């Protein structure tokens, strides 16, 4: 930037000439659990109101944007860039791949409703994937509906790039919310109705084995033909998983075949501040790439929309609707990932905005799909 602006950064830093700087920041960005309590809540500067920031969790050290270290991380093996088509269905339910749990970390704070975990799986480089794809997981045990048969496959969006969190192409990460059931009459948890796979993954220990299928999916693949393109990413909860992979590829990794110079704009809807997922990583991108990344949160239990109701992600979309529609008219890609219940409210909002602009939403949506700008993966 032309002038130095003080912003919050994630660590105590040395001079930029010190090579330990990048390693320190990288360690911080990969240490994503909520157990580090040395942060305070702070809001970085709004750069002339161009960018909307989340309430980032940052260490209390300042430096100028000009001083921010933008050196990216080397990744291996380079052969992962050679394939022209995404890998698909390398392992099927009848012959899954046996991988190993490397780590499980809680992502959310104590005031978050429920528990969400970041799970790193070591596949040894044998189950390659592209950003935006999913793995299938077969939990251990017998399918109660089919005695003698294994459980059905559960699909999870992959929350890392093809190089994994270790940047060596041997791991994949999943973002998993533990599924629990509470009896509406007693208000108590009923263990007999808990989610089999999510609880298996969240309870897993390093060294445990996990059965994988896939990878699968082409709808959410990140288009890389135009490095200057705009990508509008809308998520609720764990639907942020594929976007974490996109953003690491855009802003963290040194990939010679994809040098992103466009705009990535993330909308994330969760219950409260403690429920924000990968917030520190996203804040780091804001600090390092203020011209290429925007980050807007909707905290339904802490914020109000303009009508005084709870703030949901569709309310944020409405706030920025003029700009979003202009970007879509210019060829931007828009992605939706999360619970299927998010889509009716979003569709209603987009339809209402389109009509206010004198456009027919059905026709506009058809054009977006025809031009492959519209990407949806809900569950």
XYZ file of C-alpha atoms in Angstrom, residues 52 232-240 243 265-272 276 294-306 309-321 324-325 334-350 352-353 378:
68
model
C -15.465 -5.526 6.239
C -17.690 -15.058 -3.488
C -17.858 -17.807 -0.859
C -20.907 -18.207 1.383
C -20.900 -20.679 4.263
C -22.720 -21.647 7.406
C -20.757 -23.507 10.061
C -18.612 -26.374 8.800
C -19.557 -25.386 5.248
C -16.466 -23.164 5.456
C -13.104 -22.326 1.389
C -14.795 -12.654 -0.489
C -15.910 -14.895 2.365
C -19.276 -14.704 4.148
C -19.432 -16.947 7.213
C -22.527 -17.476 9.334
C -22.238 -19.002 12.827
C -23.962 -18.626 16.192
C -21.470 -16.439 18.047
C -16.038 -18.792 14.347
C -12.707 -9.648 2.272
C -14.284 -11.371 5.263
C -17.811 -10.809 6.583
C -19.374 -12.702 9.476
C -22.984 -13.150 10.558
C -23.305 -14.019 14.251
C -26.933 -14.979 14.787
C -26.839 -14.898 18.592
C -24.839 -11.702 18.930
C -25.834 -9.445 16.031
C -29.109 -8.012 14.778
C -30.151 -7.454 11.194
C -31.618 -4.173 10.050
C -34.019 -9.906 14.056
C -31.162 -12.352 14.286
C -28.304 -11.796 11.847
C -28.044 -14.638 9.352
C -25.767 -14.964 6.371
C -28.585 -14.020 3.971
C -28.906 -10.715 5.821
C -25.260 -9.991 5.111
C -25.805 -10.902 1.463
C -28.644 -8.395 1.324
C -26.432 -5.704 2.870
C -23.873 -6.151 0.097
C -26.336 -7.127 -2.629
C -22.483 -8.820 -5.244
C -24.791 -8.478 -8.245
C -20.384 -17.657 -6.188
C -20.276 -20.687 -3.901
C -22.654 -21.960 -1.224
C -21.718 -24.651 1.286
C -23.373 -25.688 4.530
C -26.674 -27.033 5.804
C -29.335 -27.285 3.102
C -31.605 -25.148 5.274
C -29.486 -22.116 4.395
C -30.513 -22.075 0.744
C -34.239 -21.107 0.876
C -33.490 -17.930 2.834
C -30.574 -17.059 0.549
C -32.601 -17.750 -2.595
C -35.473 -15.596 -1.306
C -33.053 -12.763 -0.584
C -31.418 -12.970 -4.003
C -36.032 -10.049 -3.813
C -32.894 -8.095 -4.630
C -25.333 -28.442 0.839
